[in-house]
Coordinates of C-alpha atoms and ligand atoms in Angstrom, one line a residue:
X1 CA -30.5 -5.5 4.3
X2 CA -26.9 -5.6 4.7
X3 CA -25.5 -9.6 5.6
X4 CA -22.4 -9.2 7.8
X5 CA -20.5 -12.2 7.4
X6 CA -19.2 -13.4 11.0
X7 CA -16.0 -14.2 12.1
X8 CA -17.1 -17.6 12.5
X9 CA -18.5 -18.0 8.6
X10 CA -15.4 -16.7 7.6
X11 CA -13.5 -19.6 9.8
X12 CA -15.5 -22.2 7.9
X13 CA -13.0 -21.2 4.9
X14 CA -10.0 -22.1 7.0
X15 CA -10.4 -26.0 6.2
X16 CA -10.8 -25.5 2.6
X17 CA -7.9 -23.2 2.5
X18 CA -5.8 -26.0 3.7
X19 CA -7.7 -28.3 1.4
X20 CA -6.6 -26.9 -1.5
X21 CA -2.7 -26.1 -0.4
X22 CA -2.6 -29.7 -0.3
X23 CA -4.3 -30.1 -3.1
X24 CA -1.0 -28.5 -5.0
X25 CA 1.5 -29.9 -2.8
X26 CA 0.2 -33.2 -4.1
X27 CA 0.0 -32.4 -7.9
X28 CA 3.1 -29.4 -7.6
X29 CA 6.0 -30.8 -4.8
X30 CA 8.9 -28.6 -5.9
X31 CA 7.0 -25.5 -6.8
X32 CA 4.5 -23.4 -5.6
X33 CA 1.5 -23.2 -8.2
X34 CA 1.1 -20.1 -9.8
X35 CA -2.1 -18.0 -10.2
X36 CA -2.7 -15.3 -12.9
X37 CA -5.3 -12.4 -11.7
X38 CA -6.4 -10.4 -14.7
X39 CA -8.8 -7.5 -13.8
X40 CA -10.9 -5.8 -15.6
X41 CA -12.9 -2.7 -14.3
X42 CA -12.8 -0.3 -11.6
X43 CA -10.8 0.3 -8.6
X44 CA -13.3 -1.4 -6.8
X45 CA -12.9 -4.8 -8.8
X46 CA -8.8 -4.4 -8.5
X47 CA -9.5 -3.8 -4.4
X48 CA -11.7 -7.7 -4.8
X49 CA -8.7 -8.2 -6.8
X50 CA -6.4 -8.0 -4.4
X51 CA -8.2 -9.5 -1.6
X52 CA -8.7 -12.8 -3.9
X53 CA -5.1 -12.7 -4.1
X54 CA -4.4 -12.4 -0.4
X55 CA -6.4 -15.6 -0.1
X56 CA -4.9 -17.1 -3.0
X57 CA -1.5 -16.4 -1.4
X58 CA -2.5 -18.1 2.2
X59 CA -3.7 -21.1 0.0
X60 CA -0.3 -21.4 -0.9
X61 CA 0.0 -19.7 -4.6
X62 CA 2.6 -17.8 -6.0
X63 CA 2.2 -15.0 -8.9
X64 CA 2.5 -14.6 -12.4
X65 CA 1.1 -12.0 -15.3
X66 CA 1.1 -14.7 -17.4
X67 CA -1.2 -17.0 -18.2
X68 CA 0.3 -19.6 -20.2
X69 CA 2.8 -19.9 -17.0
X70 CA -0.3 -20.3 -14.5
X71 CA -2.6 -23.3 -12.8
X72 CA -5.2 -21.0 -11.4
X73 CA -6.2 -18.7 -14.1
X74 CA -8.9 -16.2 -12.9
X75 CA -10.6 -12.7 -14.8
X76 CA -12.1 -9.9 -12.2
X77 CA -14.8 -8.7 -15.1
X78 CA -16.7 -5.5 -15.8
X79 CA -20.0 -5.1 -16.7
X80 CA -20.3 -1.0 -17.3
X81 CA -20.1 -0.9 -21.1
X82 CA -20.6 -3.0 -24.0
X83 CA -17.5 -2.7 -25.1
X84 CA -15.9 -4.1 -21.0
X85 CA -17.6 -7.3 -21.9
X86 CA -16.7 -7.6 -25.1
X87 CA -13.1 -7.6 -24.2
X88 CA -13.8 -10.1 -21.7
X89 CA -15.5 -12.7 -23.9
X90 CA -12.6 -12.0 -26.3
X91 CA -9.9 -12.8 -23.6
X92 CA -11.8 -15.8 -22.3
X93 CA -12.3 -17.2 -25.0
X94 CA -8.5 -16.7 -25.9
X95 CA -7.8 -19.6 -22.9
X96 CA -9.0 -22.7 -24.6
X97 CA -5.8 -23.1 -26.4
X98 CA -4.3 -22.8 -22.6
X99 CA -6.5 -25.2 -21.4
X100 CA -6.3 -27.7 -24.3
X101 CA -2.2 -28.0 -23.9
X102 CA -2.5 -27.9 -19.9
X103 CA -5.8 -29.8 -18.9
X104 CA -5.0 -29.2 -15.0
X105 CA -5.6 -25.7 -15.4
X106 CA -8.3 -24.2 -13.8
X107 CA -10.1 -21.1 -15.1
X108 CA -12.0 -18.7 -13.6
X109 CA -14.3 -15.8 -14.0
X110 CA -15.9 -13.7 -11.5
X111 CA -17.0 -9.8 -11.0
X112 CA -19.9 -8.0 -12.3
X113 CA -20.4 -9.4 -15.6
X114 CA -21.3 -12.5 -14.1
X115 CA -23.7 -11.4 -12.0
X116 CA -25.6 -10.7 -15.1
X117 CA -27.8 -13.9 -15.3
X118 CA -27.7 -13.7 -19.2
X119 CA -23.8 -14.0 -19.0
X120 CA -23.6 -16.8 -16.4
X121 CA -25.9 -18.8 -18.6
X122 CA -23.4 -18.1 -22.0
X123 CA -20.5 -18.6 -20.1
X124 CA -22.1 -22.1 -18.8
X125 CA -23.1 -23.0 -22.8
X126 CA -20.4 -21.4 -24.6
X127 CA -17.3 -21.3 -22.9
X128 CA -17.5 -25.5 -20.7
X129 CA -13.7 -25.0 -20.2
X130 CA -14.2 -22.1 -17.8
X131 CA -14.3 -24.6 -14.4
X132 CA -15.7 -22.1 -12.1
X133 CA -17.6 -18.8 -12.2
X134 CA -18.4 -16.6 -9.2
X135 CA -20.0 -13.4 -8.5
X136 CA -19.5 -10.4 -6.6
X137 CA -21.6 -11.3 -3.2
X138 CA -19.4 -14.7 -2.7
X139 CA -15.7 -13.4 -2.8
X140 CA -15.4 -14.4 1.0
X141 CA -16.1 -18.2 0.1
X142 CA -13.4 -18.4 -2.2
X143 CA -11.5 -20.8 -1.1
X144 CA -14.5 -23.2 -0.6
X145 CA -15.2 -22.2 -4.4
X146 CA -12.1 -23.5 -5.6
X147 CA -11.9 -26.7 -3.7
X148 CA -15.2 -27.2 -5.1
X149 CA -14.2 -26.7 -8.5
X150 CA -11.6 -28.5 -8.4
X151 CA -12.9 -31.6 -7.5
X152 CA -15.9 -31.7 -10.5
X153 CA -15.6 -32.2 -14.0
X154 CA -18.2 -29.3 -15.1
X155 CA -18.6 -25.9 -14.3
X156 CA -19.1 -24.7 -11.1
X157 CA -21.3 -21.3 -11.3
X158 CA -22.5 -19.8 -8.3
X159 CA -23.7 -16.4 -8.8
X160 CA -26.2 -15.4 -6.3
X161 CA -28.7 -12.3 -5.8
X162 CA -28.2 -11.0 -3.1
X163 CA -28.7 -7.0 -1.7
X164 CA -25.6 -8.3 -0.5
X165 CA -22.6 -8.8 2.4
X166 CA -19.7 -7.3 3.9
X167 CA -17.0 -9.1 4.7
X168 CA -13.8 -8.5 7.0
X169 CA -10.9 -9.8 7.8
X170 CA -9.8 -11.1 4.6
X171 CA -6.6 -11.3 3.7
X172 CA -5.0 -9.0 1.2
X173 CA -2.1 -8.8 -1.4
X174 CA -1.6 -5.4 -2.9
X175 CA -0.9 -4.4 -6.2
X176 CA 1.1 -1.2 -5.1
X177 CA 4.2 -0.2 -2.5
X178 CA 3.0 2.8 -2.1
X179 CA -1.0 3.9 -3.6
X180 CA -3.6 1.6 -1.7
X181 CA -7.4 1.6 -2.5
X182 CA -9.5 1.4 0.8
X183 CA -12.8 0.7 -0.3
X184 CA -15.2 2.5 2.8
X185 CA -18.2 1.3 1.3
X186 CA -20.0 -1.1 -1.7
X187 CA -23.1 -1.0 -3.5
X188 CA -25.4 1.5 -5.1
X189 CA -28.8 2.7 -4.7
X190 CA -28.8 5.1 -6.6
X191 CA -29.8 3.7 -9.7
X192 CA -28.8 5.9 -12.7
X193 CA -31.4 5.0 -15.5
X194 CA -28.0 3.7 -17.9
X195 CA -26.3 2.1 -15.2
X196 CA -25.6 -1.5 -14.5
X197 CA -23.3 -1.2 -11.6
X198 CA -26.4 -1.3 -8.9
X199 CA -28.0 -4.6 -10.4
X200 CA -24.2 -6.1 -10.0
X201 CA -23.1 -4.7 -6.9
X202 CA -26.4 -5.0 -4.5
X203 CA -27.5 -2.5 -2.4
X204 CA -25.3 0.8 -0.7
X205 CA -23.1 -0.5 3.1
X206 CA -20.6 1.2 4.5
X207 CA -17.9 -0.5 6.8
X208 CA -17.4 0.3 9.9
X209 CA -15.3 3.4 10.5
X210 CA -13.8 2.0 13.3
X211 CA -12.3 -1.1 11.0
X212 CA -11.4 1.6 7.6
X213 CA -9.3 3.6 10.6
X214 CA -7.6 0.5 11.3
X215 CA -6.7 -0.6 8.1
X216 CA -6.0 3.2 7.3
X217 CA -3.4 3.2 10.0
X218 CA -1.8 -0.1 9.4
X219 CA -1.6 1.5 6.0
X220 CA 0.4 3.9 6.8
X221 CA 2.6 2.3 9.1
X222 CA 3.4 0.3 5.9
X223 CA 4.9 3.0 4.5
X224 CA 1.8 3.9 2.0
X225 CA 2.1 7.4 0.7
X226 CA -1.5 7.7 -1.5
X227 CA -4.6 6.1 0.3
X228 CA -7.5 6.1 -2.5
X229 CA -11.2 5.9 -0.3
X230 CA -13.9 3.5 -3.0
X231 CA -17.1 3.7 -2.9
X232 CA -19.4 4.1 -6.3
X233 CA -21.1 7.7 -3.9
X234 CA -18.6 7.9 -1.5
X235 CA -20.7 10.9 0.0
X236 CA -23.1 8.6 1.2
X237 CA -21.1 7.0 3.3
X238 CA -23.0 6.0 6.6
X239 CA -26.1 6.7 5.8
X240 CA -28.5 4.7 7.5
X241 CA -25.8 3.4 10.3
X242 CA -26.1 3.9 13.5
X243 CA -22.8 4.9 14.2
X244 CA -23.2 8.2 12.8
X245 CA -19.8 9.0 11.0
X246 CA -20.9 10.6 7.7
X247 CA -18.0 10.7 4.6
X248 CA -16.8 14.1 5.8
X249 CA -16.2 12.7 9.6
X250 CA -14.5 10.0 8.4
X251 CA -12.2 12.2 6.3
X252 CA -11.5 14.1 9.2
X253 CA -10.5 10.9 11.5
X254 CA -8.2 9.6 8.7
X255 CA -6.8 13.4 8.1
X256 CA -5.7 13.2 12.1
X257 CA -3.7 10.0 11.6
X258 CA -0.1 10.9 12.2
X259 CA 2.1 10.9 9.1
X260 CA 3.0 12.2 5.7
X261 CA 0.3 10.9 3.0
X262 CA -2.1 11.6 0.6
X263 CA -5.9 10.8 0.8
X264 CA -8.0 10.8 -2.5
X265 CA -11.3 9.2 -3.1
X266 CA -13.8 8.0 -5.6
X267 CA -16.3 8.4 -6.7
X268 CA -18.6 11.3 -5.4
X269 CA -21.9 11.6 -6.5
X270 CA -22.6 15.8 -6.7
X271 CA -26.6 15.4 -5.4
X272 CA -25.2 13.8 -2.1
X273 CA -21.7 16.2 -2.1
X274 CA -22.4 19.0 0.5
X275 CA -20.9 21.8 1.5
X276 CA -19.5 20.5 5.1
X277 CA -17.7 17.8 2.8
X278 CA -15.8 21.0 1.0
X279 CA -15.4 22.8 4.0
X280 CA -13.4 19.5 5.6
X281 CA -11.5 19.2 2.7
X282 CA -10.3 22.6 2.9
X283 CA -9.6 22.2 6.5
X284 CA -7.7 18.9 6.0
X285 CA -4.4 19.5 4.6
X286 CA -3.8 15.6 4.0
X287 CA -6.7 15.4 1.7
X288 CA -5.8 15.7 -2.2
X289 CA -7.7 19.2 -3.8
X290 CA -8.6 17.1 -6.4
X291 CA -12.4 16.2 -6.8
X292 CA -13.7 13.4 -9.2
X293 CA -17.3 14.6 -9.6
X294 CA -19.0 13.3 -12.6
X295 CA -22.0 15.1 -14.0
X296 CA -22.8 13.4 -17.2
X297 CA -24.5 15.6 -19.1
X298 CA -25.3 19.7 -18.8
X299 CA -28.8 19.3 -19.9
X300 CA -31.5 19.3 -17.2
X301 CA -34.1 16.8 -19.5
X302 CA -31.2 14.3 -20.0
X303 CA -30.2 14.6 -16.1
X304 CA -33.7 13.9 -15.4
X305 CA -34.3 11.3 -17.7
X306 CA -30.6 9.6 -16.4
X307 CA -32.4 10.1 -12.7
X308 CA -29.1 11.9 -11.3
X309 CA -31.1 14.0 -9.0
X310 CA -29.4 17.1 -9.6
X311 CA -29.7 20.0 -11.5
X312 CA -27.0 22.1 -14.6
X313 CA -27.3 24.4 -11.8
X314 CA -26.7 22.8 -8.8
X315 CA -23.9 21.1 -10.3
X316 CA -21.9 24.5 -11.0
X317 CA -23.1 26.0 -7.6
X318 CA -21.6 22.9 -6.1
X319 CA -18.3 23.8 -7.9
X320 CA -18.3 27.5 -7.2
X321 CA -18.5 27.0 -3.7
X322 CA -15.7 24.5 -3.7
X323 CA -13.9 27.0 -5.9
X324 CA -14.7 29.9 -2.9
X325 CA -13.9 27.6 -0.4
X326 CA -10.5 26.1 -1.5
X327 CA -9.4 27.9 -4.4
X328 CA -6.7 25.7 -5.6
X329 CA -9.3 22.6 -6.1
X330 CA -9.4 20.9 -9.6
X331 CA -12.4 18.9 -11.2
X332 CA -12.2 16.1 -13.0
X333 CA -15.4 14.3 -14.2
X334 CA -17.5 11.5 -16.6
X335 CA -19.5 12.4 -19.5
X336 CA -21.8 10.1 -20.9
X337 CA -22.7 11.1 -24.6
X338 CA -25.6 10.5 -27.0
X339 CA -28.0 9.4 -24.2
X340 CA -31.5 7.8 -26.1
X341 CA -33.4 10.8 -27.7
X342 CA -30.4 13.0 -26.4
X343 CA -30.5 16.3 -29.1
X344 CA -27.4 18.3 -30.5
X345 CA -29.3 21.2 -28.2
X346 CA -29.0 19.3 -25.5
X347 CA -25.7 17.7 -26.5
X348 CA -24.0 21.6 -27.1
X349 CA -25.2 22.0 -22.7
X350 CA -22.9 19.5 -21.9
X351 CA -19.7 21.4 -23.9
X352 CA -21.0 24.7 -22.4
X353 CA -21.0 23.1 -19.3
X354 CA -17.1 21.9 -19.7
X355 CA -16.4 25.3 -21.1
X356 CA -17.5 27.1 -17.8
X357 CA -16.4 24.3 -15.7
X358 CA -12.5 23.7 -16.8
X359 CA -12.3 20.2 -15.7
X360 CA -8.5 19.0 -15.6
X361 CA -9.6 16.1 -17.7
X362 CA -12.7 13.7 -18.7
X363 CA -13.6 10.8 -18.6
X364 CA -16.2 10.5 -21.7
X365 CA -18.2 7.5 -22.9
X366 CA -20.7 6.7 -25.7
X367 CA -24.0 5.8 -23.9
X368 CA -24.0 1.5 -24.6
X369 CA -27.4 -0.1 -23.4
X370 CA -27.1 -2.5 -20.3
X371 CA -29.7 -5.6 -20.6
X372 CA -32.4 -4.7 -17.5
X373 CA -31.8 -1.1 -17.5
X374 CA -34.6 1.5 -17.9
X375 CA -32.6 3.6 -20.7
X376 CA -31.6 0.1 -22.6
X377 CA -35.5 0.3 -23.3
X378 CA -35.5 4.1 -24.2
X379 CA -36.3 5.2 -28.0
X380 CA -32.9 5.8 -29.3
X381 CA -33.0 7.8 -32.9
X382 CA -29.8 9.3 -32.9
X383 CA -27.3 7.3 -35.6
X384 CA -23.8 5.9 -33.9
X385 CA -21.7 7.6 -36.5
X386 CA -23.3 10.9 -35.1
X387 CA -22.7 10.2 -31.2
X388 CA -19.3 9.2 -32.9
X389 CA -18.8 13.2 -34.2
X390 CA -20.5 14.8 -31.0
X391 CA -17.9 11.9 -28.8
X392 CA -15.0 13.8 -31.3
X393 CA -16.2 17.2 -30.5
X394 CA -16.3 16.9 -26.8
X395 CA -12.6 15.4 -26.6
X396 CA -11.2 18.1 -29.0
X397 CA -12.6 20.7 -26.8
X398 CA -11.3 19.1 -23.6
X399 CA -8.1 18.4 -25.0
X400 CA -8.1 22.5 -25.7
X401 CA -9.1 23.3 -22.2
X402 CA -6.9 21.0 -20.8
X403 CA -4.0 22.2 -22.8
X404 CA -4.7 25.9 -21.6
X405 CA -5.0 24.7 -18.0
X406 CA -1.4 22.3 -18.1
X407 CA -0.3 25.9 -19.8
X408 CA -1.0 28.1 -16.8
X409 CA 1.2 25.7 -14.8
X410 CA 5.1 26.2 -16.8
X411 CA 7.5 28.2 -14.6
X412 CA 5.4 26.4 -11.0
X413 CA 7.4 24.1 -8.7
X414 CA 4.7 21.7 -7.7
X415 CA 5.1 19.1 -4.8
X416 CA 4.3 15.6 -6.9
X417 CA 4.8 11.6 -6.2
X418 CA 7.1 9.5 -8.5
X419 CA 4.8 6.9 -9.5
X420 CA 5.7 4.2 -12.5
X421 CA 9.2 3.9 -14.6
X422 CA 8.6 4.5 -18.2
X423 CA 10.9 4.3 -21.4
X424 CA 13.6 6.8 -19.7
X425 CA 11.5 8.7 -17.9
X426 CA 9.4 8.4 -14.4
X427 CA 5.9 9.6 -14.6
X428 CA 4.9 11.7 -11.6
X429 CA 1.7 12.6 -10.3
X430 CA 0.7 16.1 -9.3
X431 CA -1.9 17.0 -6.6
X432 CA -4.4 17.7 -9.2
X433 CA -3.9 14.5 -10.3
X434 CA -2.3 15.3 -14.0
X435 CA 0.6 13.6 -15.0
X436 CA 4.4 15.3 -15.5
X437 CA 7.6 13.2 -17.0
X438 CA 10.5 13.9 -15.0
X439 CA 14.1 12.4 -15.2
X440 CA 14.9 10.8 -11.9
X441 CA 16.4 7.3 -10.7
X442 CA 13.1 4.7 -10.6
X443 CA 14.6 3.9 -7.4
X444 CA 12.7 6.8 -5.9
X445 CA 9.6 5.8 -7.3
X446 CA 6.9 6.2 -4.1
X447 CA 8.9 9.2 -3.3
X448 CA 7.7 12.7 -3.3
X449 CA 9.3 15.1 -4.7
X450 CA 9.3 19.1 -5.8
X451 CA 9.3 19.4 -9.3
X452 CA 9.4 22.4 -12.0
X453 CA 6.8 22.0 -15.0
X454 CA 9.5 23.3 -17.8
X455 CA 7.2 22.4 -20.8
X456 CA 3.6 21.5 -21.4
X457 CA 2.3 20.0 -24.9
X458 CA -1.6 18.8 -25.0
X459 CA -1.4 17.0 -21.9
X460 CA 1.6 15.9 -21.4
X461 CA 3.7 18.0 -19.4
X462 CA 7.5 17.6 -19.1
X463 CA 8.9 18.9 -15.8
X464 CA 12.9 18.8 -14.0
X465 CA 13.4 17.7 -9.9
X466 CA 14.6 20.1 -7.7
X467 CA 14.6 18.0 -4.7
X468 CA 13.5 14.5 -3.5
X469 CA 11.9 13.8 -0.1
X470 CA 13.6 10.7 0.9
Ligands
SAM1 N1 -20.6 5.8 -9.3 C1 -19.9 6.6 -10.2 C2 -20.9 7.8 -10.5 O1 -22.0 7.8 -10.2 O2 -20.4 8.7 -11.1 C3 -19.4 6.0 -11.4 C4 -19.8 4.7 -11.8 S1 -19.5 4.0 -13.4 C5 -18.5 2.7 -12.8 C6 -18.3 5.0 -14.2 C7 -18.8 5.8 -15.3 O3 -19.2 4.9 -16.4 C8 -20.0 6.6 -15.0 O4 -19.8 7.8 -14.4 C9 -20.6 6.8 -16.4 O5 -20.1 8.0 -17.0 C10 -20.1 5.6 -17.2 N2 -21.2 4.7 -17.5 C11 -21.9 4.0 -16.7 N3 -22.9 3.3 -17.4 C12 -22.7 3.6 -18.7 C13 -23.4 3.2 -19.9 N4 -24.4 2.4 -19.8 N5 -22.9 3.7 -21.0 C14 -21.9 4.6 -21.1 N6 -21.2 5.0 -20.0 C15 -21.6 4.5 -18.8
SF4_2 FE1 -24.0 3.8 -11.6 FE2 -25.3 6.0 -10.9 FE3 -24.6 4.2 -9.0 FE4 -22.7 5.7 -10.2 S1 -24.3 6.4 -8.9 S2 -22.7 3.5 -9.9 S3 -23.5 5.9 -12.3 S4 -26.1 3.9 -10.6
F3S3 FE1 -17.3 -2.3 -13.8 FE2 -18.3 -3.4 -11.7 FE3 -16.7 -1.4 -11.4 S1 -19.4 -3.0 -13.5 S2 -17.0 -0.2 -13.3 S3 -16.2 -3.3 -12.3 S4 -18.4 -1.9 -10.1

C-alpha cells in the first residue's frame, strides 16, 4: 500500500535541517560547505537527484562537480546492470584517498544499488569510510540522515523495505534552465523476469494530478521549454486511484496549460499503451511525436519467458496504429540481447523486428543477471563472446537504418531546441529526438529554433539556422 508522507512528517525534518546548517557554520564560518552529487542511473535517480540537492541547498550547501573540493560527497547509484554497479564500486572506492587527506568529509551512497541487501552489507564490510548509506524509500528524511551521520563514528546504513512512499513538497534544485523531469509516478509492478528495478523501487503510485499540474505550471512559468513526464510504465499512471485521471487525461490537462513547450515522457510500457493514449497524442500539439517504447526482444518464447505481457504482434499493431494515427511519429526503443536459452532463431526475430519497425535509435543491452531475479536463475548456454557478435550485429543494423532514416531528412527545415555548447558547435535536438550540430551563439541555448539538415553521416547530422525564436 502506498505511505503518503504528511506534511507534518515532512516538518519533523525542519529541526535537523537547521541542525546541520549549524553544524557547518560552526566547522566552515567564511564559506558555505560544498556538496558533490554524482548520479548514476536513470532520469528517475537524477529527478531524487535533484530533490537531495534542493534540500541540500536549504541546509545551507553550495555546489561543486568535484569531489576533492567537497565536504558532503554523495553517489545516486544504479542497480540495472552489472556493469552500473561495477562502475559504482569502482568510483567509491576511488574516495578513500579523499577521505584519508580530508577526514571531515562525509561520504555517501544512496539509490537502488543499495536497496539490494547484498550491497548494503559489502558496502558496510568493505568500504567503513563511506559514513552513511541510504535507500530509495527514505529520501524525504534526509536531512535527519545526515545529522545522524554526522554525529557517529561508523556507518550509518538505513535501507529499508518498504512497498514504499510518496513524498511532497520537497525542495528542488534543478540540473537544467530549460528541460525538467516531472516524475508522475514511482515504482513497478510489473516485474520483468530480468529486471531489478521493482525489487529497488517498491511497488507502482502515482502522484496526485492535481500536484504534477501544479508543479507543471510553475514549470513553465519558469521559463522551462522541455517537460520530461518519469515513470518506469508511465501508461499506468492512476491506476488504482480514485481520482480517475489515467496517463492520457493527464496529458491532455498539461497540453491545455498556456504556453510554448514541449512534453515528452518515459518510459511506456507497450502492453499497458492504448489507443486513446495515441489518439491524445495526436490531438495534442504540445506533446513531442516521439514515443520511447521498448520491446526487448521480437520473439514471442523470449517475451513470455521475460513476462512482458505482450505479443511480436501486438507490439507492431501498436505501432501501425500510431503510424495511422499520427504519421509523423518516431520510435525509439530497448533491446535486451542473449536472454538465458535465447537462440540465434529467436535472436534473428528481434533484427526482423527492427527491420519492419525503423526505430530512430536503440537502446541495446547484453542481458546481465540481477541477484533475486527469476532469469538470474535461468539455464544460460549461450557463450558471452557470442551474445558479444549477435550485440555487434544488432547495432550495425541499427546504425544502417538509422543512417537511411537521418538520410530522408537533408534538404527539411525542422523546428529543433538548442540544447548543450560543444567544441564549436551547439547540439540541437529535433522533435524526433535525434541530434543535429548547428553553428549558433551558446547564448541561445534553451532557444528554439528552425533549422536546415544540410548533411547527414551515420548519425550525426550537421544542419544551418535559419531563424531563432527568441
Ligand atoms: N521501465 C522501462 C521498461 O519497461 O521498458 C525501462 C526500465 S530499465 C531502467 C531500462 C532498460 O534496461 C530496460 O528497458 C531493459 O532493456 C534494460 N534492462 C533492465 N534489466 C536488464 C538486465 N538485467 N540486463 C540487461 N538489460 C536490462
Ligand atoms: Fe523493469 Fe519491466 Fe518494470 Fe521496466 S516494466 S522497470 S523493465 S520490471
Ligand atoms: Fe537504475 Fe534505479 Fe533507474 S536501477 S535504471 S536508477 S530506477
Amino acid at each position: 500500500m502506498t505511505r503518503t508522507i504528511s506534511a507534518e512528517e515532512l516538518q519533523k525534518q525542519r529541526p535537523f535541517t537547521e541542525k546541520v546548517r549549524q553544524h557547518y557554520i560552526a566547522f566552515k564560518p567564511d564559506s558555505p560547505p560544498l556538496a558533490c552529487v554524482r548520479t548514476f542511473g536513470c532520469q528517475q535517480n537524477v529527478a531524487d537527484s535533484e530533490r537531495i540537492k534542493g534540500m541540500l541547498a536549504v541546509m545551507g550547501f553550495g555546489f561543486t562537480e568535484e569531489p576533492s573540493e567537497a565536504d558532503f560527497i554523495l553517489f545516486n547509484t544504479c542497480a540495472v546492470r552489472e556493469h552500473a554497479c561495477d562502475r559504482v564500486f569502482g568510483n567509491v572506492g576511488a574516495l578513500k584517498t579523499i577521505k584519508r587527506r580530508r577526514p571531515h568529509v562525509l561520504i555517501a551512497v544512496c539509490g537502488c544499488m543499495v536497496q539490494q541487501p547484498h550491497v548494503a552489507e559489502k558496502l558496510k564490510k568493505s568500504y567503513p569510510f563511506v559514513g552513511l548509506v541510504f535507500g530509495t524509500h527514505v529520501i524525504h528524511q534526509f536531512p535527519e540522515l545526515l545529522y545522524n551521520a554526522l554525529q557517529q563514528r561508523r556507518q550509518l546504513s538505513v535501507t529499508p523495505q518498504e512497498d514504499g512512499v510518496i513524498a511532497e513538497g520537497i525542495p528542488v534544485v534543478r540540473d537544467g534552465s530549460f528541460k525538467a523531469w516531472l516524475p508522475i509516478m514511482y515504482g513497478c509492478n510489473n516485474f520483468c523476469t530480468y529486471c531489478i528495478v521493482p525489487y529497488v523501487r517498491g511497488r507502482e503510485r502515482s502522484r496526485d494530478p492535481e500536484i504534477i499540474l501544479s508543479e507543471a505550471r510553475q514549470l513553465v512559468a519558469d521559463g522551462y521549454k522541455e517537460i520530461t513526464l518519469l515513470g518506469q510504465n508511465v501508461n499506468s499512471y492512476g491506476k488504482g486511484e480514485s481520482h480517475g485521471v489515467n496517463f492520457a487525461e493527464l496529458l491532455r490537462r498539461i497540453n491545455a496549460i498556456p504556453g510554448d513547450f514541449t512534453i515528452r515522457f518515459m518510459t511506456s510500457h507497450p502492453k499497458d499503451a492504448t489507443h486513446e493514449l495515441f489518439d491524445t497524442i495526436a490531438a495534442c500539439e504540445k506533446v513531442s511525436r516521439h514515443f520511447h517504447l521498448p520491446f526487448q526482444s521480437g520473439n514471442n518464447r523470449v517475451l513470455k519467458a521475460m513476462n512482458r505481457g505482450y505479443t511480436r504482434e501486438q507490439y507492431l499493431s501498436l505501432v501501425a496504429y500510431a503510424r495511422q494515427v499520427i504519421p509523423d511519429i518516431s520510435f525509439t526503443s530497448d533491446v535486451i540481447v542473449g536472454f538465458p536459452g535465447e537462440t540465434r532463431e529467436e535472436f534473428e526475430d528481434t533484427l526482423s523486428l527492427v527491420q519492419e519497425v525503423g526505430f530512430t535509435s536503440l537502446f541495446t543491452f547484453i542481458f546481465s543477471p540481477r541477484v533475486g531475479t527469476p532469469a538470474a536463475a535461468m539455464e544460460d548456454p549461450i557463450p558471452a563472446d557470442t551474445k558479444s557478435v549477435w550485440f555487434r550485429e544488432l547495432s550495425a543494423l541499427q546504425e544502417e537504418l538509422s543512417a537511411q532514416r537521418l538520410a530522408v531528412l537533408v534538404g527539411t527545415e525542422q523546428r529543433a531546441l538548442l540544447e548543450t555548447a560543444a567544441e564549436g558547435y551547439l547540439e540541437a535536438r529535433l522533435p524526433d529526438n535525434s541530434i543535429v550540430r548547428v553553428e549558433a551563439d551558446p547564448q541561445y541555448i534553451g532557444c528554439y529554433a528552425t533549422v536546415r539538415i544540410d548533411d547527414a553521416r551515420s548519425w550525426v547530422m550537421h544542419g544551418t539556422v535559419l531563424n531563432i525564436e527568441n
